[in-house]
XYZ file of C-alpha atoms in Angstrom:
482
model
C 0.000 0.000 0.000
C 1.267 3.464 -0.817
C 1.504 5.745 2.190
C -0.575 8.862 1.862
C 1.068 12.254 2.366
C -0.180 14.798 4.854
C -0.557 18.485 4.317
C -0.724 21.408 6.736
C -4.112 22.486 5.408
C -7.823 22.397 6.120
C -10.383 19.776 5.294
C -12.868 22.292 3.928
C -16.319 20.964 3.166
C -17.935 24.080 1.724
C -18.171 27.855 1.869
C -19.438 27.771 5.437
C -16.017 26.462 6.559
C -13.973 29.483 5.545
C -12.739 29.758 9.129
C -10.771 26.504 8.726
C -7.110 26.994 9.589
C -3.973 25.381 8.285
C -1.610 23.739 10.749
C 0.551 26.834 11.308
C -2.521 28.886 12.136
C -3.719 26.130 14.434
C -0.339 26.170 16.131
C -0.747 29.901 16.651
C -3.271 28.809 19.265
C -0.409 27.258 21.217
C 1.082 29.407 23.965
C 4.724 30.370 23.647
C 6.871 30.923 26.689
C 6.121 34.649 26.733
C 2.339 34.366 26.612
C -0.682 33.149 24.640
C -0.925 33.514 20.911
C -4.651 32.775 20.648
C -6.637 35.707 19.292
C -10.009 35.051 20.881
C -11.125 36.118 24.340
C -11.554 33.391 26.900
C -14.963 31.838 26.687
C -15.723 33.404 23.299
C -17.838 31.402 20.899
C -18.600 32.426 17.352
C -21.842 31.717 15.568
C -20.005 29.312 13.290
C -19.167 27.133 16.318
C -22.855 26.446 16.968
C -24.787 23.803 15.043
C -27.492 24.948 12.708
C -31.049 23.686 12.768
C -33.100 21.919 15.397
C -32.016 24.227 18.235
C -33.726 24.618 21.580
C -33.758 27.981 23.358
C -30.223 28.653 24.555
C -28.640 27.312 21.373
C -28.828 23.585 22.145
C -30.198 21.206 19.530
C -33.328 19.441 20.597
C -32.867 15.843 21.673
C -34.919 13.534 19.452
C -37.753 11.442 20.744
C -37.471 7.694 20.180
C -40.100 7.903 17.424
C -38.424 10.715 15.466
C -35.036 8.987 15.664
C -36.236 5.595 14.442
C -34.055 4.348 11.538
C -35.700 3.575 8.249
C -38.291 6.363 8.299
C -38.277 8.979 5.520
C -35.722 11.795 5.916
C -38.308 14.494 6.557
C -39.822 12.489 9.424
C -36.548 11.576 11.119
C -34.558 13.504 13.673
C -32.550 16.159 11.849
C -29.168 14.416 11.966
C -26.060 16.217 10.698
C -24.663 15.269 7.264
C -21.391 13.388 7.587
C -19.025 16.047 6.122
C -20.656 18.767 8.229
C -20.285 16.675 11.380
C -16.524 16.382 10.799
C -16.268 20.116 10.160
C -18.250 20.808 13.343
C -15.767 18.734 15.359
C -12.854 20.731 13.897
C -14.566 24.041 14.744
C -15.296 22.847 18.270
C -11.619 22.070 18.841
C -10.504 25.460 17.511
C -13.064 27.273 19.639
C -11.905 25.357 22.708
C -8.260 26.263 22.097
C -9.121 29.920 21.520
C -11.271 30.090 24.637
C -8.436 28.591 26.694
C -6.002 31.182 25.343
C -3.936 28.487 23.655
C -2.207 25.279 24.726
C 1.055 25.583 26.639
C 3.915 23.768 24.842
C 5.915 21.071 26.589
C 9.653 20.479 26.559
C 10.074 16.712 26.403
C 13.180 14.521 26.332
C 13.625 12.774 23.022
C 12.584 9.379 24.355
C 9.192 10.805 25.402
C 8.405 12.941 22.335
C 7.452 10.283 19.771
C 4.020 10.923 18.257
C 3.762 14.535 19.443
C 3.714 17.581 17.159
C 6.553 20.116 17.103
C 5.418 23.407 18.679
C 8.537 25.199 17.450
C 10.732 24.770 14.373
C 13.632 22.350 14.726
C 16.699 24.503 14.084
C 20.204 23.077 13.757
C 22.324 23.767 16.828
C 25.525 22.841 14.981
C 26.894 22.174 11.516
C 26.146 18.658 10.272
C 28.570 17.063 10.054
C 30.366 19.229 12.572
C 33.761 18.384 11.019
C 35.073 16.839 7.803
C 34.522 13.082 8.082
C 35.297 9.981 6.093
C 32.349 8.471 4.259
C 34.105 5.116 3.807
C 36.610 2.750 5.349
C 39.929 3.059 3.510
C 42.870 5.460 3.497
C 43.078 9.229 3.805
C 45.609 10.278 1.163
C 47.454 13.513 0.391
C 48.669 14.490 -3.064
C 49.190 12.056 -5.936
C 50.111 8.417 -5.321
C 51.663 6.096 -4.687
C 51.603 6.927 -0.988
C 53.648 5.886 2.013
C 51.258 4.469 4.627
C 51.684 5.605 8.215
C 51.753 2.959 10.879
C 48.940 4.498 12.915
C 45.250 4.779 11.943
C 42.394 7.251 12.304
C 39.337 5.969 14.169
C 35.908 7.465 14.735
C 35.574 9.305 18.027
C 39.244 10.333 18.179
C 40.890 13.638 17.305
C 44.310 15.278 17.166
C 45.903 13.391 14.263
C 48.855 15.008 12.588
C 48.253 16.663 9.179
C 49.204 14.633 6.137
C 51.973 15.686 3.787
C 52.004 14.988 0.066
C 52.723 11.342 -0.619
C 51.378 10.167 2.757
C 48.358 7.994 3.569
C 46.785 6.760 6.779
C 44.188 4.098 7.475
C 40.811 5.680 8.301
C 37.432 4.392 9.461
C 33.997 5.528 8.381
C 32.908 8.537 10.439
C 36.427 9.403 11.557
C 37.682 13.001 11.432
C 39.695 13.738 8.302
C 43.340 14.747 9.031
C 44.288 18.215 7.838
C 45.561 18.516 4.240
C 43.845 15.281 3.129
C 43.151 15.228 -0.630
C 40.653 12.352 -0.725
C 39.632 9.073 0.858
C 40.568 5.968 -1.101
C 38.164 3.133 -0.411
C 39.597 -0.143 0.852
C 38.449 -1.976 -2.271
C 40.064 0.630 -4.534
C 43.612 0.371 -3.173
C 46.434 -2.159 -2.701
C 49.722 -2.078 -0.854
C 53.008 -3.500 -2.147
C 55.704 -5.281 -0.196
C 57.443 -1.953 0.479
C 54.420 -0.523 2.293
C 53.365 1.760 -0.512
C 49.692 2.282 -1.367
C 48.562 2.217 -5.000
C 45.135 3.233 -6.314
C 43.381 0.796 -8.604
C 41.225 3.564 -10.092
C 41.462 7.325 -10.487
C 41.412 9.447 -7.313
C 39.251 12.561 -7.458
C 40.008 15.331 -4.917
C 37.350 15.344 -2.194
C 36.001 11.882 -2.965
C 34.334 10.036 -0.085
C 34.789 13.000 2.245
C 31.696 14.434 3.935
C 32.610 18.099 4.334
C 31.607 20.033 7.419
C 28.113 21.503 7.015
C 27.185 19.261 4.061
C 23.745 18.519 5.545
C 23.137 21.818 7.314
C 24.740 24.817 8.954
C 24.072 25.918 12.515
C 20.882 27.978 12.525
C 19.310 26.296 9.482
C 15.665 25.272 9.933
C 15.536 21.509 9.666
C 11.792 21.000 10.191
C 8.886 23.429 10.564
C 6.553 23.620 13.506
C 3.610 21.280 13.076
C 5.814 18.328 12.089
C 4.783 14.987 13.573
C 7.623 13.570 15.673
C 8.535 10.245 14.078
C 11.551 8.025 14.854
C 13.441 9.756 12.018
C 12.655 13.174 13.509
C 14.058 11.987 16.849
C 17.238 10.843 15.122
C 17.619 14.168 13.311
C 17.036 16.105 16.532
C 19.694 14.076 18.333
C 22.177 14.512 15.476
C 21.521 18.267 15.516
C 22.383 18.482 19.217
C 18.973 18.346 20.928
C 18.301 16.630 24.244
C 14.697 17.860 24.374
C 12.166 19.154 21.832
C 9.251 21.572 22.226
C 5.947 19.912 21.422
C 2.205 20.458 21.619
C 0.679 18.608 24.590
C -1.541 15.702 23.674
C -5.235 16.222 24.416
C -6.118 14.250 27.547
C -8.954 11.727 27.148
C -11.109 9.788 29.616
C -12.879 6.704 28.225
C -16.161 5.639 29.846
C -17.383 2.182 28.793
C -21.119 1.746 29.380
C -23.230 -1.412 29.423
C -24.191 -4.025 32.013
C -23.881 -6.784 29.427
C -20.103 -6.471 28.971
C -17.521 -9.014 30.138
C -13.824 -8.189 30.537
C -12.596 -11.786 30.199
C -13.657 -15.259 29.198
C -16.240 -16.469 26.702
C -19.651 -14.854 26.175
C -22.408 -16.570 28.136
C -25.922 -16.095 29.491
C -26.650 -12.978 27.452
C -23.292 -11.381 28.312
C -20.781 -10.420 25.627
C -17.112 -9.480 25.627
C -16.222 -5.804 25.770
C -14.437 -5.118 22.469
C -14.260 -1.338 22.861
C -12.373 -1.237 26.168
C -9.280 -2.890 24.642
C -9.672 -1.205 21.215
C -10.345 2.454 22.005
C -7.287 3.483 24.094
C -4.635 2.517 21.501
C -6.798 3.887 18.692
C -7.179 7.204 20.524
C -3.414 7.315 21.087
C -3.031 6.747 17.350
C -5.163 9.864 16.830
C -2.846 11.934 19.043
C -4.500 11.595 22.447
C -3.143 10.810 25.893
C -5.577 8.338 27.431
C -5.810 9.202 31.114
C -8.287 6.577 32.304
C -10.588 3.810 31.073
C -13.579 3.238 33.376
C -16.350 0.652 33.054
C -19.570 2.085 34.480
C -22.277 -0.319 33.382
C -25.731 1.150 32.797
C -25.704 3.461 35.808
C -26.988 6.994 35.252
C -25.592 8.346 38.529
C -22.183 6.801 37.921
C -22.140 8.376 34.463
C -23.106 11.771 35.874
C -20.378 11.597 38.540
C -17.741 10.450 36.038
C -18.492 13.244 33.554
C -18.714 16.045 36.114
C -15.533 14.899 37.888
C -13.428 14.554 34.730
C -10.800 17.206 34.022
C -9.827 15.659 30.657
C -9.949 17.673 27.441
C -12.188 15.038 25.848
C -14.493 12.393 27.307
C -15.336 9.416 25.087
C -18.337 7.289 26.012
C -19.388 3.990 24.432
C -23.039 3.071 24.062
C -26.072 4.731 25.585
C -26.456 7.377 22.852
C -29.850 6.221 21.533
C -33.190 6.520 23.326
C -33.620 3.138 25.021
C -34.518 2.552 28.675
C -30.847 2.394 29.774
C -29.434 4.961 27.314
C -28.327 7.580 29.827
C -26.043 9.823 27.772
C -28.653 12.301 26.502
C -30.400 12.706 29.890
C -27.048 13.202 31.607
C -25.986 15.862 29.096
C -29.296 17.669 29.659
C -28.788 17.406 33.403
C -25.376 19.101 33.315
C -26.459 21.756 30.802
C -24.118 20.614 28.032
C -24.228 22.198 24.570
C -25.132 19.491 22.063
C -23.109 20.357 18.933
C -23.822 17.232 16.879
C -26.746 14.983 17.737
C -26.802 12.109 15.292
C -24.960 11.910 11.969
C -26.216 10.795 8.576
C -23.749 7.922 8.401
C -24.016 4.143 8.632
C -22.956 2.478 10.788
C -22.874 4.870 13.722
C -25.889 7.121 13.181
C -26.573 7.808 16.914
C -23.127 9.305 17.627
C -22.937 12.757 19.241
C -20.604 15.605 20.158
C -21.254 17.899 23.131
C -19.464 20.744 24.901
C -19.582 19.751 28.576
C -17.379 22.548 29.940
C -15.696 25.609 28.460
C -12.625 23.595 27.458
C -14.014 20.062 27.453
C -15.957 18.006 24.901
C -17.702 14.663 25.017
C -17.801 12.298 22.048
C -20.599 9.780 22.419
C -19.883 6.630 20.417
C -22.497 3.972 19.665
C -22.026 0.675 21.478
C -21.726 -1.549 18.388
C -18.002 -1.944 17.601
C -17.917 -0.935 13.914
C -20.396 1.849 14.625
C -17.981 3.072 17.320
C -15.145 3.041 14.762
C -17.335 5.171 12.504
C -17.820 7.628 15.367
C -14.085 7.717 16.052
C -13.265 8.678 12.478
C -16.214 11.050 12.115
C -16.038 13.072 15.346
C -13.054 12.060 17.497
C -10.418 12.186 14.741
C -10.989 15.814 13.632
C -11.474 16.978 17.229
C -8.248 15.373 18.489
C -6.280 16.290 15.361
C -6.920 19.997 15.855
C -6.259 19.826 19.612
C -2.975 18.001 18.961
C -2.101 20.417 16.088
C -1.540 17.558 13.681
C -1.694 18.195 9.925
C -4.824 17.159 8.094
C -4.467 14.048 5.931
C -4.376 14.699 2.215
C -7.761 13.688 0.777
C -7.569 10.940 -1.809
C -9.829 8.555 -3.665
C -9.470 5.257 -5.504
C -11.843 3.311 -7.744
C -13.692 0.449 -6.109
C -12.904 -2.992 -7.458
C -16.406 -4.182 -6.542
C -19.593 -2.277 -5.996
C -20.568 -1.185 -2.488
C -24.135 -1.241 -1.247
C -25.257 2.171 0.019
C -27.845 3.533 2.415
C -30.761 5.321 0.712
C -29.948 8.763 2.135
C -26.954 8.419 4.500
C -23.209 8.136 3.896
C -21.862 4.650 4.522
C -18.343 3.770 5.755
C -17.118 0.426 4.412
C -13.828 -1.327 5.335
C -11.581 -1.878 2.305
C -8.151 -3.227 1.454
C -6.011 -1.513 -1.176
C -4.819 -3.692 -4.039
C -3.261 -2.493 -7.317
C -4.560 1.076 -6.963
C -8.076 -0.135 -6.265
C -10.122 -0.387 -3.088
C -11.631 -3.792 -2.437
C -14.690 -3.726 -0.134
C -14.577 -6.313 2.624
C -17.329 -8.537 3.967
C -18.319 -8.606 7.635
C -19.056 -4.897 7.741
C -22.190 -4.889 9.888
C -22.423 -2.435 12.825
C -21.509 -5.089 15.406
C -18.687 -6.660 13.371
C -14.946 -6.047 13.618
C -13.749 -8.843 11.338
C -13.746 -6.596 8.270
C -12.068 -3.546 9.776
C -9.437 -5.712 11.489
C -8.166 -6.687 8.021
C -8.707 -3.264 6.419
C -6.309 -0.582 5.206
C -8.969 2.124 5.049
C -12.669 2.925 5.132
C -14.385 3.876 1.894
C -16.828 6.788 2.108
C -19.754 5.420 0.105
C -22.298 8.099 -0.880
C -26.058 7.655 -0.424
C -27.353 5.116 -2.907
C -24.091 3.167 -3.081
C -21.140 3.020 -5.467
C -20.614 1.031 -8.657
C -17.519 -1.035 -9.562
C -14.814 1.318 -10.815
C -16.378 4.387 -9.181
C -13.842 6.672 -7.471
C -14.542 6.784 -3.746
C -13.023 8.877 -0.964
C -10.911 6.857 1.470
C -10.073 7.332 5.137
C -6.763 5.686 5.994
C -6.585 3.771 9.236
C -3.770 5.295 11.321
C -1.568 2.218 11.407
C -1.865 1.802 7.637
C -0.397 5.251 6.933
C 1.623 6.163 10.027
C 3.344 2.951 11.084
C 2.502 0.838 14.126
C 5.302 2.180 16.331
C 4.478 5.824 15.768
C 0.729 5.809 15.841
C 0.236 3.850 19.052
C 2.722 5.819 21.154
């Protein structure tokens, strides 16, 4: 599979999203050491941060009754769910508004071994020339002047200094990475030289002045910008930072997330039995959220207990709360009543997407949001990629993925009027839809490279379809789960 590039730009979905920022503007919301860079007053909220349509007095969308939310009814009779692209844009706006209201996010200085997966909050600038001295690019001999050369008895090793300058007609054994003696003309590779019985070195091919010497500053000079702010810290970035003289790097703090797993029917071990099922989301969500840039603070299993849910939400000081299940209107679906009880602003209440229609996004405090995921596993994945991904990406100041599409190898069944997310594998520049893609199934997505965004009505074989990469497919297992 070809890795998709990322770009420091918005995921605009229409004219109403003209306030989308690129990654540098998003990073302007991060506080520098001398004060905040955010340009909005604390607690400010623009009209564009509020959802449109279906609002109660006070700006909150009305919560649907069970009848109006019933799937399968005509669009004009159903609860006014948010179209899928608009829901993602609403999550981005919510994150920006939260950062502005907080006056920005204070950068962290982290040691290199703790910075993997964060985003640079300041450019990475070279602290020294690289290399910082002329070095040998090969094992062989450092030679001066034309040959043949008399070979010194000593040798030049990496990590040592103070060797005498060479004079014309002299050579000395040298190791890769060792400092070049003064007045060296070139490095003759081991395989390109031979010595005779008198200790003289002869070249077996022409010697070009400067060959196999890495001159000081070849890669960069002190003060050069190596990487811009907004760069994701990968293992290669850590290596570059170390080579450039860094012990720590300045990064954007990860958004802190509490996960609340709801449902009395969930088991944490053993086989399903007596109407009880294994909890798939408790093990799956924390690493997936880390892959999206979050720091998972706690995972709590609350069962179907309205008071426990109320206490957990009101006591949380995380940036984002993620709940699983309880977002519909059944007798033990406590998320909506709890949000009403605490006076939360409901920003997205249902999304026109399958699976995962009853997902939601709410502002629970000035600088805190709640993402309510459906309880079915694949529906929860849909909610992660629809609402949690854009919210966490903006909070973590990560660049937006470059949109891309591929033709489908096979047709994909669609919902009559909702977007559908279908697990696919990528083969020969085509997306192959996978089976086992029902709301409660994980077998398909466990084998997938991406999710295809199938428009209402479905997609035909060969039709170009937008794809959402899964984080481990594009970012690498080691990076995305850190």
